[in-house]
Amino acid sequence: QALRERGDEALVWETHDAPADEIPDVVSDMTEAVLMAQEHLTDALVLPDSAPRDLADLDTAPEATAWANTAWRGLRALAAYARAKGAGATGSFWEWCAGGPEEGWPATTKKLAMRESETVANNEKYRRAREFAIDPRVDASGVQYMEAHLKVSEGGGDLAPRIYFHDGTGGSTGKVHVGFVGLHRLVPNTKS
């Protein structure tokens, strides 16, 4: 308040610490997006330490900040969906997003895939690349094949970030489980 009264409002952001429970609107890189999800979204989202992969490559790319904030928006959308399901919403993540909620994610094939192609699903190499750690309450083996993913970037080639997830909102956890956050090259398909 004193800075504002002195006309030094620009300095407020340099001295202001957000309350610990306040969810930030922006992040600086993909590593921070993951950390913020692990800190602020745990009521609705499970993002284990095994999910982020090779984030240093994403954090140092020219598109790092844009990708990170898009990913952060996607992670918040997944959490908002889980909360909505807990409050009685019906349908899949795609259907929920297509309904136009403010916290949603674009329900377009360029930004969201709920399934992989049959070629990917039926190819052992590609399928195994999509097997990620998951809460044993979802799968006793602790591993789940995940097809649904957010396409953080349409372009970017092998670097294009992807977020693979499992919708566990109808199960024992009532949460969305993120199995992978990382480079597209780590989850190859017939086009990559």
PDB file of C-alpha atoms in Angstrom:
ATOM      1  CA  GLN A   1       0.000   0.000   0.000  1.00  0.00           C
ATOM      2  CA  ALA A   2       2.829   2.392   0.884  1.00  0.00           C
ATOM      3  CA  LEU A   3       4.478   1.840  -2.506  1.00  0.00           C
ATOM      4  CA  ARG A   4       1.212   2.565  -4.287  1.00  0.00           C
ATOM      5  CA  GLU A   5       0.719   5.763  -2.275  1.00  0.00           C
ATOM      6  CA  ARG A   6       4.253   6.904  -3.213  1.00  0.00           C
ATOM      7  CA  GLY A   7       3.596   6.265  -6.907  1.00  0.00           C
ATOM      8  CA  ASP A   8       5.973   3.294  -7.005  1.00  0.00           C
ATOM      9  CA  GLU A   9       3.370   0.725  -8.010  1.00  0.00           C
ATOM     10  CA  ALA A  10       5.831  -0.931 -10.398  1.00  0.00           C
ATOM     11  CA  LEU A  11       7.852  -2.048  -7.379  1.00  0.00           C
ATOM     12  CA  VAL A  12       4.932  -3.931  -5.835  1.00  0.00           C
ATOM     13  CA  TRP A  13       5.558  -7.020  -7.916  1.00  0.00           C
ATOM     14  CA  GLU A  14       9.205  -7.082  -6.922  1.00  0.00           C
ATOM     15  CA  THR A  15       8.363  -7.174  -3.224  1.00  0.00           C
ATOM     16  CA  HIS A  16       5.090  -9.059  -3.201  1.00  0.00           C
ATOM     17  CA  ASP A  17       5.067 -12.680  -2.132  1.00  0.00           C
ATOM     18  CA  ALA A  18       1.875 -14.471  -3.066  1.00  0.00           C
ATOM     19  CA  PRO A  19       0.166 -16.291  -0.203  1.00  0.00           C
ATOM     20  CA  ALA A  20       1.268 -19.931  -0.062  1.00  0.00           C
ATOM     21  CA  ASP A  21      -2.210 -21.186  -0.944  1.00  0.00           C
ATOM     22  CA  GLU A  22      -2.656 -18.865  -3.940  1.00  0.00           C
ATOM     23  CA  ILE A  23      -2.399 -20.665  -7.267  1.00  0.00           C
ATOM     24  CA  PRO A  24      -0.150 -18.727  -9.648  1.00  0.00           C
ATOM     25  CA  ASP A  25      -1.478 -17.702 -13.052  1.00  0.00           C
ATOM     26  CA  VAL A  26       1.839 -18.042 -14.838  1.00  0.00           C
ATOM     27  CA  VAL A  27       4.993 -20.125 -14.578  1.00  0.00           C
ATOM     28  CA  SER A  28       8.445 -19.619 -16.025  1.00  0.00           C
ATOM     29  CA  ASP A  29       9.207 -23.108 -17.331  1.00  0.00           C
ATOM     30  CA  MET A  30       7.893 -26.676 -17.532  1.00  0.00           C
ATOM     31  CA  THR A  31       9.683 -27.705 -14.345  1.00  0.00           C
ATOM     32  CA  GLU A  32       7.843 -24.963 -12.457  1.00  0.00           C
ATOM     33  CA  ALA A  33       4.519 -26.008 -14.041  1.00  0.00           C
ATOM     34  CA  VAL A  34       5.022 -29.542 -12.703  1.00  0.00           C
ATOM     35  CA  LEU A  35       6.081 -28.314  -9.274  1.00  0.00           C
ATOM     36  CA  MET A  36       3.080 -25.972  -9.050  1.00  0.00           C
ATOM     37  CA  ALA A  37       0.749 -28.839  -9.982  1.00  0.00           C
ATOM     38  CA  GLN A  38       2.346 -31.039  -7.327  1.00  0.00           C
ATOM     39  CA  GLU A  39       1.925 -28.259  -4.779  1.00  0.00           C
ATOM     40  CA  HIS A  40      -1.474 -26.770  -5.626  1.00  0.00           C
ATOM     41  CA  LEU A  41      -3.556 -29.371  -7.485  1.00  0.00           C
ATOM     42  CA  THR A  42      -3.203 -32.491  -5.339  1.00  0.00           C
ATOM     43  CA  ASP A  43      -6.860 -32.450  -4.320  1.00  0.00           C
ATOM     44  CA  ALA A  44      -7.802 -33.434  -7.886  1.00  0.00           C
ATOM     45  CA  LEU A  45      -4.619 -34.386  -9.746  1.00  0.00           C
ATOM     46  CA  VAL A  46      -1.959 -37.029  -9.163  1.00  0.00           C
ATOM     47  CA  LEU A  47       1.376 -36.120 -10.757  1.00  0.00           C
ATOM     48  CA  PRO A  48       4.094 -38.443  -9.428  1.00  0.00           C
ATOM     49  CA  ASP A  49       7.794 -37.601  -9.579  1.00  0.00           C
ATOM     50  CA  SER A  50       8.158 -40.262 -12.297  1.00  0.00           C
ATOM     51  CA  ALA A  51       5.889 -38.339 -14.721  1.00  0.00           C
ATOM     52  CA  PRO A  52       8.174 -35.435 -15.733  1.00  0.00           C
ATOM     53  CA  ARG A  53      10.814 -36.583 -18.221  1.00  0.00           C
ATOM     54  CA  ASP A  54      13.686 -34.653 -19.818  1.00  0.00           C
ATOM     55  CA  LEU A  55      12.219 -31.301 -18.818  1.00  0.00           C
ATOM     56  CA  ALA A  56      15.600 -29.586 -19.160  1.00  0.00           C
ATOM     57  CA  ASP A  57      15.230 -29.836 -22.943  1.00  0.00           C
ATOM     58  CA  LEU A  58      11.839 -28.127 -22.729  1.00  0.00           C
ATOM     59  CA  ASP A  59      12.987 -25.544 -20.183  1.00  0.00           C
ATOM     60  CA  THR A  60      15.798 -24.353 -22.454  1.00  0.00           C
ATOM     61  CA  ALA A  61      13.881 -24.292 -25.749  1.00  0.00           C
ATOM     62  CA  PRO A  62      13.049 -20.881 -27.261  1.00  0.00           C
ATOM     63  CA  GLU A  63       9.347 -21.664 -26.678  1.00  0.00           C
ATOM     64  CA  ALA A  64       9.930 -22.641 -23.035  1.00  0.00           C
ATOM     65  CA  THR A  65       7.776 -19.981 -21.382  1.00  0.00           C
ATOM     66  CA  ALA A  66       4.886 -20.324 -23.826  1.00  0.00           C
ATOM     67  CA  TRP A  67       4.919 -24.116 -23.587  1.00  0.00           C
ATOM     68  CA  ALA A  68       5.154 -24.011 -19.796  1.00  0.00           C
ATOM     69  CA  ASN A  69       2.154 -21.723 -19.437  1.00  0.00           C
ATOM     70  CA  THR A  70       0.127 -23.798 -21.887  1.00  0.00           C
ATOM     71  CA  ALA A  71       1.030 -26.935 -19.927  1.00  0.00           C
ATOM     72  CA  TRP A  72       0.146 -25.188 -16.664  1.00  0.00           C
ATOM     73  CA  ARG A  73      -3.231 -24.269 -18.141  1.00  0.00           C
ATOM     74  CA  GLY A  74      -3.717 -27.907 -19.190  1.00  0.00           C
ATOM     75  CA  LEU A  75      -2.830 -29.286 -15.776  1.00  0.00           C
ATOM     76  CA  ARG A  76      -5.261 -26.850 -14.149  1.00  0.00           C
ATOM     77  CA  ALA A  77      -7.931 -27.929 -16.669  1.00  0.00           C
ATOM     78  CA  LEU A  78      -7.435 -31.585 -15.725  1.00  0.00           C
ATOM     79  CA  ALA A  79      -7.772 -30.694 -12.040  1.00  0.00           C
ATOM     80  CA  ALA A  80     -10.855 -28.543 -12.683  1.00  0.00           C
ATOM     81  CA  TYR A  81     -12.419 -31.439 -14.581  1.00  0.00           C
ATOM     82  CA  ALA A  82     -11.785 -33.830 -11.678  1.00  0.00           C
ATOM     83  CA  ARG A  83     -13.352 -31.327  -9.283  1.00  0.00           C
ATOM     84  CA  ALA A  84     -16.354 -30.924 -11.593  1.00  0.00           C
ATOM     85  CA  LYS A  85     -16.779 -34.699 -11.757  1.00  0.00           C
ATOM     86  CA  GLY A  86     -16.631 -34.837  -7.970  1.00  0.00           C
ATOM     87  CA  ALA A  87     -19.412 -32.254  -7.896  1.00  0.00           C
ATOM     88  CA  GLY A  88     -21.628 -34.328 -10.200  1.00  0.00           C
ATOM     89  CA  ALA A  89     -20.563 -33.481 -13.763  1.00  0.00           C
ATOM     90  CA  THR A  90     -20.925 -36.284 -16.274  1.00  0.00           C
ATOM     91  CA  GLY A  91     -19.062 -37.248 -19.419  1.00  0.00           C
ATOM     92  CA  SER A  92     -15.435 -37.495 -20.417  1.00  0.00           C
ATOM     93  CA  PHE A  93     -12.754 -34.823 -20.236  1.00  0.00           C
ATOM     94  CA  TRP A  94     -13.364 -34.110 -23.935  1.00  0.00           C
ATOM     95  CA  GLU A  95     -17.116 -33.688 -23.381  1.00  0.00           C
ATOM     96  CA  TRP A  96     -16.553 -31.476 -20.356  1.00  0.00           C
ATOM     97  CA  CYS A  97     -14.117 -29.268 -22.287  1.00  0.00           C
ATOM     98  CA  ALA A  98     -16.446 -29.124 -25.307  1.00  0.00           C
ATOM     99  CA  GLY A  99     -19.115 -27.747 -22.962  1.00  0.00           C
ATOM    100  CA  GLY A 100     -17.035 -24.582 -22.674  1.00  0.00           C
ATOM    101  CA  PRO A 101     -16.103 -24.261 -18.999  1.00  0.00           C
ATOM    102  CA  GLU A 102     -13.860 -21.309 -18.257  1.00  0.00           C
ATOM    103  CA  GLU A 103     -11.152 -23.627 -16.890  1.00  0.00           C
ATOM    104  CA  GLY A 104     -11.408 -26.026 -19.840  1.00  0.00           C
ATOM    105  CA  TRP A 105      -8.955 -27.105 -22.503  1.00  0.00           C
ATOM    106  CA  PRO A 106      -9.620 -26.825 -26.265  1.00  0.00           C
ATOM    107  CA  ALA A 107     -11.606 -29.889 -27.343  1.00  0.00           C
ATOM    108  CA  THR A 108     -10.023 -30.108 -30.799  1.00  0.00           C
ATOM    109  CA  THR A 109      -7.949 -32.859 -32.375  1.00  0.00           C
ATOM    110  CA  LYS A 110      -5.032 -30.418 -32.615  1.00  0.00           C
ATOM    111  CA  LYS A 111      -4.942 -29.959 -28.819  1.00  0.00           C
ATOM    112  CA  LEU A 112      -6.426 -33.131 -27.291  1.00  0.00           C
ATOM    113  CA  ALA A 113      -6.400 -36.844 -28.055  1.00  0.00           C
ATOM    114  CA  MET A 114      -8.453 -39.240 -25.988  1.00  0.00           C
ATOM    115  CA  ARG A 115      -7.181 -42.299 -27.876  1.00  0.00           C
ATOM    116  CA  GLU A 116      -4.145 -43.267 -29.890  1.00  0.00           C
ATOM    117  CA  SER A 117      -4.368 -44.611 -33.418  1.00  0.00           C
ATOM    118  CA  GLU A 118      -4.792 -48.356 -33.864  1.00  0.00           C
ATOM    119  CA  THR A 119      -1.283 -48.449 -35.299  1.00  0.00           C
ATOM    120  CA  VAL A 120       0.136 -47.056 -32.054  1.00  0.00           C
ATOM    121  CA  ALA A 121      -2.124 -49.158 -29.815  1.00  0.00           C
ATOM    122  CA  ASN A 122      -1.215 -52.363 -31.655  1.00  0.00           C
ATOM    123  CA  ASN A 123       2.545 -51.737 -31.891  1.00  0.00           C
ATOM    124  CA  GLU A 124       4.400 -53.084 -28.852  1.00  0.00           C
ATOM    125  CA  LYS A 125       7.174 -50.460 -28.997  1.00  0.00           C
ATOM    126  CA  TYR A 126       4.725 -47.558 -29.177  1.00  0.00           C
ATOM    127  CA  ARG A 127       2.387 -49.066 -26.624  1.00  0.00           C
ATOM    128  CA  ARG A 128       5.157 -49.671 -24.075  1.00  0.00           C
ATOM    129  CA  ALA A 129       6.258 -46.040 -24.438  1.00  0.00           C
ATOM    130  CA  ARG A 130       2.811 -45.113 -23.087  1.00  0.00           C
ATOM    131  CA  GLU A 131       2.891 -47.321 -20.008  1.00  0.00           C
ATOM    132  CA  PHE A 132       3.352 -45.082 -17.003  1.00  0.00           C
ATOM    133  CA  ALA A 133       3.417 -45.397 -13.227  1.00  0.00           C
ATOM    134  CA  ILE A 134       0.034 -45.061 -11.554  1.00  0.00           C
ATOM    135  CA  ASP A 135      -1.464 -45.320  -8.095  1.00  0.00           C
ATOM    136  CA  PRO A 136      -1.894 -49.037  -7.243  1.00  0.00           C
ATOM    137  CA  ARG A 137      -5.512 -48.277  -6.282  1.00  0.00           C
ATOM    138  CA  VAL A 138      -6.125 -47.707 -10.008  1.00  0.00           C
ATOM    139  CA  ASP A 139      -4.057 -50.682 -11.230  1.00  0.00           C
ATOM    140  CA  ALA A 140      -2.532 -53.159  -8.771  1.00  0.00           C
ATOM    141  CA  SER A 141       0.524 -53.528 -11.024  1.00  0.00           C
ATOM    142  CA  GLY A 142       1.354 -49.840 -10.523  1.00  0.00           C
ATOM    143  CA  VAL A 143       1.517 -49.354 -14.299  1.00  0.00           C
ATOM    144  CA  GLN A 144      -1.170 -48.110 -16.694  1.00  0.00           C
ATOM    145  CA  TYR A 145      -1.281 -47.804 -20.488  1.00  0.00           C
ATOM    146  CA  MET A 146      -2.385 -44.227 -21.145  1.00  0.00           C
ATOM    147  CA  GLU A 147      -3.704 -42.994 -24.457  1.00  0.00           C
ATOM    148  CA  ALA A 148      -5.343 -39.687 -23.557  1.00  0.00           C
ATOM    149  CA  HIS A 149      -3.027 -36.716 -23.842  1.00  0.00           C
ATOM    150  CA  LEU A 150      -2.862 -32.968 -24.060  1.00  0.00           C
ATOM    151  CA  LYS A 151      -0.958 -31.632 -27.045  1.00  0.00           C
ATOM    152  CA  VAL A 152       0.787 -28.655 -25.494  1.00  0.00           C
ATOM    153  CA  SER A 153       2.204 -27.677 -28.865  1.00  0.00           C
ATOM    154  CA  GLU A 154       1.078 -28.606 -32.357  1.00  0.00           C
ATOM    155  CA  GLY A 155       4.476 -27.859 -33.845  1.00  0.00           C
ATOM    156  CA  GLY A 156       7.883 -28.307 -32.331  1.00  0.00           C
ATOM    157  CA  GLY A 157       8.594 -31.740 -33.778  1.00  0.00           C
ATOM    158  CA  ASP A 158      10.275 -34.109 -31.338  1.00  0.00           C
ATOM    159  CA  LEU A 159      10.339 -31.412 -28.665  1.00  0.00           C
ATOM    160  CA  ALA A 160       6.587 -30.749 -28.741  1.00  0.00           C
ATOM    161  CA  PRO A 161       5.430 -31.262 -25.148  1.00  0.00           C
ATOM    162  CA  ARG A 162       2.827 -33.876 -24.313  1.00  0.00           C
ATOM    163  CA  ILE A 163       0.920 -34.609 -21.107  1.00  0.00           C
ATOM    164  CA  TYR A 164      -0.471 -38.152 -20.882  1.00  0.00           C
ATOM    165  CA  PHE A 165      -3.186 -38.844 -18.333  1.00  0.00           C
ATOM    166  CA  HIS A 166      -5.671 -41.388 -17.020  1.00  0.00           C
ATOM    167  CA  ASP A 167      -9.165 -40.336 -15.979  1.00  0.00           C
ATOM    168  CA  GLY A 168      -9.633 -41.928 -12.597  1.00  0.00           C
ATOM    169  CA  THR A 169     -12.526 -39.684 -11.606  1.00  0.00           C
ATOM    170  CA  GLY A 170     -14.979 -42.576 -11.685  1.00  0.00           C
ATOM    171  CA  GLY A 171     -12.737 -44.846  -9.618  1.00  0.00           C
ATOM    172  CA  SER A 172     -11.405 -45.178  -6.113  1.00  0.00           C
ATOM    173  CA  THR A 173      -9.206 -42.067  -6.216  1.00  0.00           C
ATOM    174  CA  GLY A 174     -11.649 -39.680  -7.896  1.00  0.00           C
ATOM    175  CA  LYS A 175      -8.663 -37.942  -9.506  1.00  0.00           C
ATOM    176  CA  VAL A 176      -6.955 -37.505 -12.850  1.00  0.00           C
ATOM    177  CA  HIS A 177      -3.588 -39.276 -12.930  1.00  0.00           C
ATOM    178  CA  VAL A 178      -0.799 -37.752 -14.997  1.00  0.00           C
ATOM    179  CA  GLY A 179       1.638 -40.385 -16.184  1.00  0.00           C
ATOM    180  CA  PHE A 180       3.894 -38.336 -18.416  1.00  0.00           C
ATOM    181  CA  VAL A 181       4.967 -34.750 -18.974  1.00  0.00           C
ATOM    182  CA  GLY A 182       7.700 -34.393 -21.519  1.00  0.00           C
ATOM    183  CA  LEU A 183       9.020 -34.492 -25.045  1.00  0.00           C
ATOM    184  CA  HIS A 184       7.027 -35.958 -27.902  1.00  0.00           C
ATOM    185  CA  ARG A 185      10.069 -37.968 -28.988  1.00  0.00           C
ATOM    186  CA  LEU A 186       9.739 -40.051 -25.811  1.00  0.00           C
ATOM    187  CA  VAL A 187       6.264 -41.187 -26.861  1.00  0.00           C
ATOM    188  CA  PRO A 188       6.880 -41.821 -30.574  1.00  0.00           C
ATOM    189  CA  ASN A 189       4.284 -42.672 -33.160  1.00  0.00           C
ATOM    190  CA  THR A 190       4.346 -43.509 -36.864  1.00  0.00           C
ATOM    191  CA  LYS A 191       4.763 -39.833 -37.781  1.00  0.00           C
ATOM    192  CA  SER A 192       7.649 -39.062 -35.419  1.00  0.00           C
TER     193      SER A 192
END
